[in-house]
Short mmCIF file of C-alpha atoms in Angstrom, two decimals:
data_model
loop_
_atom_site.label_atom_id
_atom_site.label_comp_id
_atom_site.label_asym_id
_atom_site.label_seq_id
_atom_site.Cartn_x
_atom_site.Cartn_y
_atom_site.Cartn_z
CA MET H 1 107.73 221.06 86.45
CA PRO H 2 107.60 219.40 89.47
CA ALA H 3 110.28 216.14 90.47
CA PHE H 4 109.13 212.66 89.68
CA ARG H 5 108.13 211.43 92.62
CA PRO H 6 108.78 207.09 93.21
CA VAL H 7 106.04 206.82 95.55
CA ARG H 8 103.26 208.46 93.76
CA LEU H 9 104.64 205.73 91.03
CA ARG H 10 103.92 202.63 93.45
CA SER H 11 100.64 203.91 94.57
CA ILE H 12 99.73 203.94 90.89
CA LEU H 13 100.56 200.65 90.25
CA LEU H 14 99.41 199.12 93.10
CA ALA H 15 95.91 200.76 92.64
CA MET H 16 96.01 199.21 89.12
CA GLY H 17 97.08 195.68 90.37
CA ALA H 18 93.98 195.75 92.97
CA VAL H 19 91.86 197.13 89.75
CA LEU H 20 93.03 194.01 87.83
CA LEU H 21 92.79 191.25 90.70
CA ILE H 22 89.00 192.38 91.35
CA CYS H 23 88.11 192.33 87.60
CA SER H 24 89.85 188.53 87.53
CA VAL H 25 87.95 187.59 90.90
CA TYR H 26 84.65 189.26 88.97
CA LEU H 27 85.52 187.27 85.66
CA TYR H 28 86.46 183.64 86.95
CA TRP H 29 84.45 183.62 89.76
CA THR H 30 81.65 180.92 90.19
CA PRO H 31 78.80 180.71 92.60
CA THR H 32 78.80 178.82 95.33
CA THR H 33 75.98 176.24 95.11
CA ALA H 34 73.92 177.34 97.22
CA THR H 35 73.91 180.75 95.43
CA ALA H 36 73.76 178.80 92.31
CA SER H 37 70.72 176.88 92.84
CA VAL H 38 68.43 179.23 93.38
CA VAL H 39 69.70 180.82 89.94
CA PRO H 40 68.05 179.18 86.87
CA SER H 41 69.95 176.99 84.90
CA THR H 42 68.91 179.08 81.80
CA ALA H 43 69.42 182.69 82.88
CA PHE H 44 71.97 183.32 80.94
CA GLU H 45 71.14 181.51 77.52
CA VAL H 46 69.34 183.07 74.34
CA PRO H 47 65.77 183.18 75.41
CA LEU H 48 64.04 180.05 73.71
CA ALA H 49 61.62 181.92 70.94
CA GLU H 50 65.20 183.64 69.89
CA ARG H 51 66.80 180.39 69.44
CA GLN H 52 63.74 178.65 67.60
CA ASN H 53 63.44 181.89 65.05
CA ALA H 54 67.46 181.34 64.20
CA PHE H 55 66.77 177.75 63.85
CA TRP H 56 64.03 178.68 61.57
CA LYS H 57 65.91 180.71 59.43
CA ALA H 58 68.51 178.99 58.92
CA LEU H 59 66.80 175.68 57.81
CA LYS H 60 63.89 177.45 55.68
CA PRO H 61 66.49 178.54 52.82
CA ILE H 62 67.66 175.33 52.87
CA LEU H 63 64.54 173.18 52.77
CA GLU H 64 63.31 175.51 49.62
CA ARG H 65 66.60 175.82 48.30
CA ASN H 66 66.45 172.18 47.32
CA ALA H 67 62.69 170.79 46.37
CA PRO H 68 62.56 168.34 44.57
CA ASN H 69 62.04 169.98 41.59
CA CYS H 70 59.87 167.56 39.43
CA PRO H 71 56.04 166.70 39.65
CA PRO H 72 54.74 165.08 42.07
CA PRO H 73 55.31 161.13 41.22
CA ALA H 74 51.86 159.48 40.23
CA ARG H 75 50.76 156.57 41.80
CA THR H 76 48.84 153.48 39.93
CA GLY H 77 47.21 152.63 42.92
CA ASP H 78 46.89 152.00 46.50
CA ALA H 79 48.92 149.51 48.68
CA GLY H 80 46.29 148.91 50.80
CA ALA H 81 46.69 147.19 54.48
CA ILE H 82 49.71 144.19 53.45
CA PRO H 83 50.20 141.99 56.60
CA PHE H 84 53.38 141.75 57.88
CA ASN H 85 55.08 138.53 57.86
CA ALA H 86 58.43 137.92 59.26
CA THR H 87 59.20 134.76 57.97
CA THR H 88 57.57 134.80 53.97
CA PRO H 89 57.12 138.36 52.87
CA ASN H 90 55.06 139.55 50.34
CA ASP H 91 56.38 141.24 47.28
CA ARG H 92 56.64 144.58 47.66
CA PRO H 93 54.50 147.20 45.95
CA ASP H 94 55.96 148.79 43.08
CA LEU H 95 53.01 151.36 42.62
CA ILE H 96 54.65 154.61 41.86
CA GLU H 97 54.98 156.14 38.24
CA ILE H 98 58.28 158.64 38.03
CA PRO H 99 60.16 159.08 34.86
CA ALA H 100 63.73 158.36 34.99
CA GLU H 101 64.68 162.37 34.63
CA ASP H 102 62.43 162.87 37.96
CA ARG H 103 63.73 160.83 40.39
CA THR H 104 67.59 161.71 39.35
CA ALA H 105 66.09 165.40 40.22
CA MET H 106 64.69 164.33 43.19
CA GLN H 107 68.31 162.01 44.23
CA GLU H 108 70.05 165.07 43.65
CA ALA H 109 67.98 167.51 45.77
CA HIS H 110 67.69 164.98 48.37
CA GLU H 111 71.65 164.57 48.20
CA LYS H 112 72.20 167.98 48.35
CA PHE H 113 70.09 168.61 51.20
CA ILE H 114 71.71 166.32 53.41
CA ARG H 115 75.30 167.62 52.53
CA GLU H 116 74.02 171.50 53.09
CA VAL H 117 72.79 170.81 56.79
CA LYS H 118 75.96 169.24 57.25
CA GLU H 119 78.33 172.06 55.96
CA SER H 120 76.16 174.48 57.48
CA ARG H 121 77.57 176.51 60.32
CA LYS H 122 73.90 178.50 60.76
CA LEU H 123 71.86 175.95 62.07
CA ARG H 124 72.24 175.75 65.69
CA PRO H 125 69.60 173.48 67.79
CA VAL H 126 67.66 175.03 69.73
CA HIS H 127 67.46 172.61 73.25
CA THR H 128 69.35 173.06 76.06
CA PRO H 129 72.20 170.01 76.68
CA GLY H 130 70.88 167.49 78.60
CA SER H 131 67.15 168.10 79.24
CA LYS H 132 64.71 165.63 78.91
CA GLY H 133 60.95 165.89 78.39
CA LEU H 134 57.90 164.80 76.60
CA VAL H 135 56.58 166.73 73.65
CA SER H 136 53.37 166.90 72.02
CA THR H 137 50.66 168.67 69.72
CA ALA H 138 47.01 169.18 70.34
CA GLY H 139 44.80 172.32 69.96
CA ALA H 140 40.74 172.19 69.85
CA SER H 141 38.92 168.55 70.35
CA TYR H 142 42.57 167.02 70.76
CA LEU H 143 42.97 169.45 74.00
CA PRO H 144 40.76 167.52 76.06
CA VAL H 145 42.20 164.16 75.27
CA PHE H 146 45.27 165.38 75.60
CA LEU H 147 44.83 166.35 79.05
CA SER H 148 43.59 163.25 79.95
CA SER H 149 46.85 161.85 78.83
CA LEU H 150 49.06 164.41 81.02
CA ARG H 151 47.35 163.39 84.08
CA MET H 152 47.51 159.39 83.09
CA LEU H 153 51.47 160.52 82.92
CA ARG H 154 51.66 162.03 86.14
CA ARG H 155 49.69 159.14 87.80
CA LYS H 156 52.31 157.43 86.90
CA GLY H 157 54.89 159.38 89.04
CA SER H 158 56.67 161.05 85.80
CA ASN H 159 58.47 164.70 86.76
CA LEU H 160 59.02 165.07 82.99
CA PRO H 161 58.47 168.66 81.71
CA VAL H 162 56.18 168.78 78.68
CA GLU H 163 55.74 170.81 75.90
CA VAL H 164 52.43 170.66 73.86
CA TYR H 165 52.69 172.32 70.75
CA MET H 166 49.58 174.11 68.99
CA LYS H 167 49.59 175.26 65.69
CA ASP H 168 48.60 178.78 65.56
CA SER H 169 47.20 181.56 67.79
CA GLY H 170 43.54 180.36 66.87
CA GLU H 171 44.22 176.71 68.98
CA TYR H 172 45.61 178.51 71.89
CA GLU H 173 43.77 178.58 74.79
CA LYS H 174 44.68 180.94 77.44
CA ARG H 175 43.16 179.35 80.66
CA ILE H 176 43.97 175.96 79.68
CA CYS H 177 47.74 177.12 78.40
CA GLN H 178 48.23 179.69 81.58
CA LYS H 179 46.65 178.08 84.36
CA ILE H 180 46.19 174.15 83.83
CA LEU H 181 49.21 173.23 82.28
CA PRO H 182 51.28 174.85 84.00
CA GLU H 183 50.21 173.04 87.40
CA LEU H 184 50.85 170.06 85.71
CA ASN H 185 54.69 170.95 84.52
CA ALA H 186 53.35 171.84 81.29
CA ARG H 187 53.05 174.60 78.56
CA CYS H 188 51.95 175.63 75.29
CA LEU H 189 53.82 176.90 72.40
CA VAL H 190 52.62 178.09 69.08
CA LEU H 191 54.27 177.24 66.24
CA SER H 192 53.16 180.06 63.64
CA GLU H 193 55.15 182.12 65.96
CA ILE H 194 58.05 180.58 64.74
CA VAL H 195 57.31 179.48 60.75
CA GLY H 196 54.63 181.84 60.19
CA ASP H 197 50.72 181.34 59.22
CA ASN H 198 50.13 177.79 56.85
CA ALA H 199 53.70 177.33 56.53
CA ILE H 200 52.55 173.86 57.94
CA GLU H 201 50.17 171.67 58.40
CA HIS H 202 48.25 167.98 60.16
CA TYR H 203 51.24 165.36 59.90
CA GLN H 204 53.77 168.06 59.30
CA LEU H 205 53.29 169.57 62.75
CA LYS H 206 55.23 166.77 64.24
CA ILE H 207 58.74 167.04 63.28
CA PHE H 208 58.48 170.65 63.60
CA ALA H 209 57.81 170.59 67.12
CA VAL H 210 60.51 167.86 68.04
CA LEU H 211 62.97 170.38 66.16
CA PHE H 212 61.69 173.53 68.46
CA SER H 213 61.41 172.08 71.39
CA SER H 214 63.71 173.08 74.23
CA PHE H 215 64.45 169.14 75.06
CA GLU H 216 67.65 167.41 73.99
CA GLN H 217 65.96 163.93 74.87
CA ILE H 218 62.92 163.47 74.07
CA LEU H 219 60.00 161.29 74.60
CA TRP H 220 57.03 161.92 71.54
CA MET H 221 53.49 161.32 72.32
CA ASP H 222 50.68 161.85 70.54
CA ALA H 223 47.88 163.62 72.66
CA ASP H 224 45.68 160.48 73.10
CA CYS H 225 48.56 157.90 73.81
CA PHE H 226 49.68 157.66 77.53
CA PRO H 227 51.97 154.88 79.31
CA LEU H 228 51.71 152.75 81.96
CA ASP H 229 54.53 152.83 83.59
CA LYS H 230 57.38 156.25 84.31
CA PRO H 231 58.90 156.74 80.88
CA GLU H 232 61.99 158.22 82.05
CA LEU H 233 62.81 154.99 82.17
CA LEU H 234 63.41 154.29 78.72
CA LEU H 235 65.68 157.77 78.27
CA GLU H 236 67.94 155.78 81.02
CA THR H 237 68.10 152.44 79.74
CA GLU H 238 69.20 150.40 76.47
CA PRO H 239 67.59 150.40 73.56
CA PHE H 240 67.63 154.11 74.10
CA THR H 241 71.22 154.67 75.17
CA SER H 242 72.77 153.36 72.44
CA SER H 243 70.68 153.78 69.58
CA GLY H 244 69.25 157.25 70.19
CA LEU H 245 66.45 156.37 68.67
CA VAL H 246 63.55 154.34 69.48
CA THR H 247 60.19 153.46 67.54
CA TRP H 248 57.17 151.02 67.77
CA PRO H 249 55.47 148.90 65.10
CA ASP H 250 52.55 149.35 63.56
CA PHE H 251 49.66 146.32 62.22
CA TRP H 252 51.63 146.44 58.93
CA ALA H 253 54.09 145.85 56.44
CA SER H 254 56.28 148.33 55.29
CA SER H 255 55.51 149.82 51.64
CA ALA H 256 57.50 151.92 50.69
CA SER H 257 58.35 152.53 46.90
CA PRO H 258 61.32 150.88 45.35
CA ALA H 259 61.63 154.30 43.81
CA TYR H 260 62.16 155.77 47.23
CA PHE H 261 64.80 153.96 48.10
CA GLU H 262 66.15 154.69 45.11
CA VAL H 263 66.02 158.63 45.23
CA SER H 264 67.65 157.82 49.14
CA LYS H 265 70.37 155.72 47.20
CA GLN H 266 70.15 152.70 49.63
CA THR H 267 69.15 148.97 48.89
CA VAL H 268 65.88 147.96 48.79
CA LEU H 269 64.50 146.38 52.43
CA SER H 270 63.14 143.13 52.46
CA MET H 271 59.49 143.10 53.27
CA SER H 272 59.92 141.02 56.55
CA ALA H 273 62.84 143.48 57.48
CA ARG H 274 60.58 145.48 60.37
CA GLN H 275 56.72 146.47 60.31
CA SER H 276 56.02 149.98 59.37
CA SER H 277 56.35 152.25 62.07
CA GLU H 278 53.23 154.00 64.53
CA THR H 279 54.92 157.09 65.93
CA GLY H 280 52.36 158.19 68.33
CA VAL H 281 54.96 157.25 70.07
CA PHE H 282 58.78 157.32 69.91
CA LEU H 283 62.05 158.08 71.56
CA VAL H 284 64.82 160.54 70.22
CA SER H 285 68.04 162.36 70.95
CA LYS H 286 68.67 165.46 69.11
CA LYS H 287 72.32 165.38 70.31
CA THR H 288 72.62 161.78 68.51
CA HIS H 289 70.30 162.17 65.70
CA LEU H 290 69.83 165.77 64.82
CA ARG H 291 70.75 165.34 60.98
CA THR H 292 67.74 161.83 61.45
CA LEU H 293 65.32 164.77 62.39
CA LEU H 294 66.26 167.34 59.61
CA LEU H 295 65.78 164.95 56.60
CA ALA H 296 62.53 163.60 58.11
CA ALA H 297 61.86 167.61 58.32
CA TYR H 298 62.68 167.49 54.80
CA TYR H 299 60.22 165.04 54.20
CA ASN H 300 57.78 166.16 55.63
CA TYR H 301 57.83 169.61 54.28
CA TYR H 302 57.37 168.13 51.07
CA GLY H 303 55.56 165.20 51.96
CA PRO H 304 51.74 165.82 50.77
CA SER H 305 53.63 166.80 47.21
CA HIS H 306 56.02 163.95 46.81
CA TYR H 307 57.56 161.71 50.08
CA PHE H 308 54.32 160.41 51.27
CA ARG H 309 53.29 158.43 48.62
CA LEU H 310 56.84 157.45 48.06
CA LEU H 311 57.13 156.24 51.77
CA SER H 312 53.44 154.84 51.88
CA GLN H 313 52.17 154.40 48.67
CA GLY H 314 48.26 154.88 49.97
CA GLY H 315 49.31 152.34 52.91
CA PRO H 316 47.29 153.02 55.77
CA GLY H 317 48.15 156.13 57.82
CA GLU H 318 49.73 157.25 55.12
CA GLY H 319 51.47 160.88 56.36
CA ASP H 320 54.72 161.12 58.74
CA LYS H 321 55.01 157.99 60.69
CA GLU H 322 57.59 156.79 58.31
CA THR H 323 59.69 159.77 58.08
CA PHE H 324 61.74 159.42 61.19
CA LEU H 325 63.23 156.01 60.80
CA GLN H 326 63.93 156.00 57.12
CA ALA H 327 65.78 159.21 57.58
CA ALA H 328 67.81 157.41 59.85
CA SER H 329 68.28 154.19 57.44
CA ALA H 330 69.02 156.77 54.59
CA LEU H 331 71.88 158.26 56.60
CA GLY H 332 72.80 155.28 58.44
CA GLU H 333 72.70 156.70 61.42
CA PRO H 334 71.39 153.99 64.33
CA PHE H 335 67.62 152.85 65.92
CA TYR H 336 66.07 150.58 67.05
CA ALA H 337 62.74 149.29 65.87
CA VAL H 338 60.90 147.16 68.84
CA SER H 339 59.74 144.05 67.45
CA GLU H 340 57.21 143.06 69.41
CA ARG H 341 53.29 143.18 67.37
CA VAL H 342 51.68 146.26 68.03
CA GLN H 343 47.95 144.41 69.00
CA ALA H 344 44.76 146.15 69.33
CA ILE H 345 42.47 145.94 72.13
CA GLY H 346 38.93 146.32 72.57
CA HIS H 347 35.83 144.13 72.13
CA PRO H 348 35.75 140.22 71.02
CA LYS H 349 34.07 139.62 67.53
CA GLU H 350 32.09 136.54 66.76
CA ASN H 351 34.33 135.67 64.44
CA GLY H 352 37.02 135.54 66.98
CA GLU H 353 38.89 139.03 65.55
CA ILE H 354 39.20 142.17 68.24
CA SER H 355 36.68 145.56 67.40
CA GLY H 356 39.96 147.80 68.42
CA SER H 357 40.04 150.74 69.70
CA ALA H 358 43.34 151.68 70.74
CA MET H 359 46.64 150.03 70.49
CA ALA H 360 48.77 148.37 72.89
CA GLN H 361 53.05 149.27 72.65
CA SER H 362 55.08 146.48 74.44
CA ASP H 363 58.05 147.73 76.62
CA PRO H 364 61.17 148.32 74.42
CA ILE H 365 63.73 147.45 77.58
CA GLU H 366 62.12 143.60 77.63
CA ASP H 367 61.79 143.53 73.69
CA TYR H 368 65.71 144.56 73.64
CA ALA H 369 66.45 141.72 76.35
CA LEU H 370 64.67 139.31 73.93
CA THR H 371 66.27 140.27 70.44
CA SER H 372 69.74 140.87 72.36
CA GLU H 373 69.64 137.49 72.81
CA GLY H 374 68.35 136.11 69.44
CA ILE H 375 65.08 135.95 70.28
CA TRP H 376 62.37 136.92 67.92
CA ARG H 377 58.92 136.79 68.85
CA VAL H 378 57.87 137.91 66.18
CA GLN H 379 58.85 135.34 64.38
CA ASP H 380 58.17 132.86 66.76
CA GLU H 381 55.62 133.77 69.18
CA SER H 382 56.60 131.03 71.27
CA ALA H 383 60.04 131.92 71.73
CA GLY H 384 60.21 133.64 74.80
CA LYS H 385 58.02 135.44 77.29
CA PRO H 386 56.12 138.56 76.02
CA PRO H 387 57.40 141.88 77.06
CA ARG H 388 54.64 143.61 78.96
CA VAL H 389 52.42 146.61 77.21
CA PHE H 390 53.85 150.04 78.15
CA PHE H 391 52.44 152.27 75.95
CA VAL H 392 48.01 152.66 74.96
CA HIS H 393 47.20 154.74 71.95
CA ALA H 394 43.36 155.09 72.35
CA HIS H 395 43.15 156.40 68.79
CA TYR H 396 39.42 155.08 67.55
CA PRO H 397 37.89 157.04 68.41
CA LYS H 398 39.46 159.25 70.46
CA PHE H 399 38.27 159.20 74.01
CA ASN H 400 36.98 163.07 74.10
CA PRO H 401 33.99 162.91 76.28
CA GLY H 402 32.49 165.64 74.10
CA GLU H 403 32.26 164.11 70.73
CA HIS H 404 32.03 160.16 69.63
CA VAL H 405 33.26 157.92 72.59
CA PHE H 406 29.33 157.31 73.27
CA GLY H 407 27.02 156.07 70.70
CA GLU H 408 24.54 154.01 69.49
CA SER H 409 26.61 151.18 67.76
CA TRP H 410 29.01 148.87 70.12
CA GLU H 411 31.39 148.46 66.67
CA THR H 412 32.47 152.45 66.30
CA LYS H 413 31.45 153.55 70.17
CA PRO H 414 33.80 151.21 72.35
CA THR H 415 31.47 152.53 75.36
CA LEU H 416 28.55 150.16 74.50
CA LYS H 417 28.07 146.48 74.67
CA PRO H 418 26.79 144.15 71.72
CA ASP H 419 23.32 144.40 73.49
CA GLY H 420 23.40 148.27 73.28
CA SER H 421 23.81 148.93 77.08
CA LEU H 422 26.90 151.00 78.49
CA GLY H 423 30.38 148.86 79.15
CA ARG H 424 33.99 149.04 79.03
CA ALA H 425 36.28 149.52 75.81
CA TRP H 426 38.62 147.46 76.68
CA ILE H 427 38.10 143.47 77.57
CA ALA H 428 39.97 141.82 74.95
CA PRO H 429 42.17 139.89 74.05
CA ASP H 430 42.60 138.00 77.32
CA ASP H 431 46.62 137.71 76.93
CA ILE H 432 46.83 141.42 76.37
CA MET H 433 44.88 142.54 79.43
CA GLN H 434 47.34 140.62 81.47
CA ARG H 435 50.45 142.47 79.98
CA MET H 436 49.19 145.60 80.83
CA GLY H 437 48.91 144.54 84.74
CA TYR H 438 46.39 146.37 86.24
CA ASP H 439 43.20 147.81 85.29
CA VAL H 440 44.51 150.74 83.06
CA GLU H 441 41.15 151.74 81.28
CA LYS H 442 39.71 152.42 84.79
CA GLU H 443 42.75 154.51 85.75
CA TYR H 444 42.04 156.32 82.01
CA TRP H 445 38.18 157.18 82.79
CA GLU H 446 39.08 158.00 86.70
CA GLU H 447 41.16 161.28 84.50
CA ILE H 448 38.68 161.25 82.04
CA LYS H 449 35.99 162.50 84.81
CA TRP H 450 38.44 164.33 86.45
CA VAL H 451 38.70 166.71 82.89
CA SER H 452 35.02 166.72 82.33
CA CYS H 453 34.08 167.58 86.03
CA ASN H 454 36.83 170.08 86.93
CA LEU H 455 37.10 171.89 83.36
CA GLU H 456 33.87 171.43 81.57
CA ASN H 457 33.36 174.96 80.98
CA GLU H 458 37.00 175.79 79.97
CA PHE H 459 37.34 174.05 76.45
CA ARG H 460 36.51 176.09 73.73
CA SER H 461 35.44 172.93 71.51
CA TRP H 462 33.04 172.00 74.56
CA LYS H 463 31.61 175.61 74.49
CA ASP H 464 28.43 174.42 73.35
CA ILE H 465 28.22 171.30 74.44
CA GLN H 466 25.68 170.56 77.67
CA GLY H 467 26.06 167.72 80.19
CA ILE H 468 29.31 166.57 79.63
CA CYS H 469 30.29 165.90 83.56
CA GLN H 470 27.35 164.44 83.94
CA ARG H 471 27.37 161.96 81.01
CA VAL H 472 30.92 160.54 82.36
CA GLU H 473 29.87 160.02 86.01
CA ASN H 474 26.77 158.58 85.02
CA TYR H 475 28.95 155.96 82.30
CA TRP H 476 31.65 155.72 85.19
CA GLN H 477 28.85 154.86 88.00
CA THR H 478 27.09 152.24 85.91
CA VAL H 479 30.59 150.62 84.72
CA PHE H 480 33.17 150.54 87.00
CA ALA H 481 31.53 152.09 90.62
CA GLU H 482 31.03 148.31 90.90
CA PRO H 483 32.31 144.98 90.11
CA HIS H 484 30.93 143.47 87.09
CA ASP H 485 31.10 139.71 86.12
CA ASP H 486 32.77 140.61 82.32
CA ASP H 487 35.26 142.91 84.21
CA PRO H 488 38.73 142.02 83.34
CA LYS H 489 40.86 139.46 85.94
CA PHE H 490 44.12 140.56 87.01
CA THR H 491 46.60 138.44 88.61
CA ASN H 492 49.44 141.68 89.81
CA ASP H 493 46.62 144.23 89.78
CA ALA H 494 48.48 147.29 90.64
#
């Protein structure tokens, strides 16, 4: 046997040391900034679709284990449209009939659901930490409307990435989703690919689009909403930075049932505390309010059978609208409800009221500046200068030139004057026109015209409709190409 040679041992040890050094450098080396900048930040993340599927696989059993476990509550009548009054409130309507044992069953299920989502180790949110973006849903006749709203967003200089969710593959339009939207930094996602076919419907889509989105800080906008300024400002400023959830008001008072407050173990709220919610727009952070969103998902999952009627009792727009803010309240998580009243914009009626076709929602930054000083214009409109308008929700009818924007009755078709001639949709009230600051309607129709004339043959819902571009062009030339005496006058036109 050959003699042991120290030199060979030293060589072996030196070689092993070199290998270890190389491995250490490989494991802990961080690329330089120049190299890192060309590698996407998500390069080593689990793909979004896998994160979404894992999240749903963890959430769905918790939802189903904690069903209300009782028949749907009966409603003895409709709450109707109760005007909001911050000083002399109405009595809260109590129109729900639900036996004591059913209330107990719902309360126990509600409490158990909250406990399970708090304790679950499998519910891992899908968002990319630190990300910001806009989320919406659109499909079929809503897709052309969404494109106009998206172009308004970009027109204001916003760079927020956008995710638009569609219910199923039947709403997915290949050229729009693969060519047009990516040019506007937006992409389509299909909810049924995550949750399966027919698992969620209509009003339920909103909360699941938010939960499955890749963004941590979210601006939600319905397809028929658009901003009048860069919405990034709202995500970077109070009240959002401290609250993590900002909602806007509806015209009406909250009509949540006393039974809901019992089920969720809350004190029954005064009718003067705040308006009902209008969730065409809201801001939410999934970092701070994931549990709120999960409870809102519970309310929506069992909304058609149980919670929608508990939260609205047949009030206007019954559906998902009350689920977000009420979920935060039930969990004791912070929120900021914009106090400035929503305003209808449209045509004046003979009785002085407005025949509205859109809703004007105020700047939460300016609203917060007032309320933080104890100034509540909802109680006294003379108490301070009103906030500017920040969002428009063009909700009735949808501004889809392939459908009902043009028509024969000015009461229901906003593009007509009372005498039947073509005219502006939004000419009143004067004070709200001034708070908008510039000719928003003209800009909106410029984008509608672009969509109509560049994508006339692209949308599935426009397939059998002829002359859309020509009709919009004619309307534009008649109403906007030249000044008219009845055009709104803006003192600070932008």
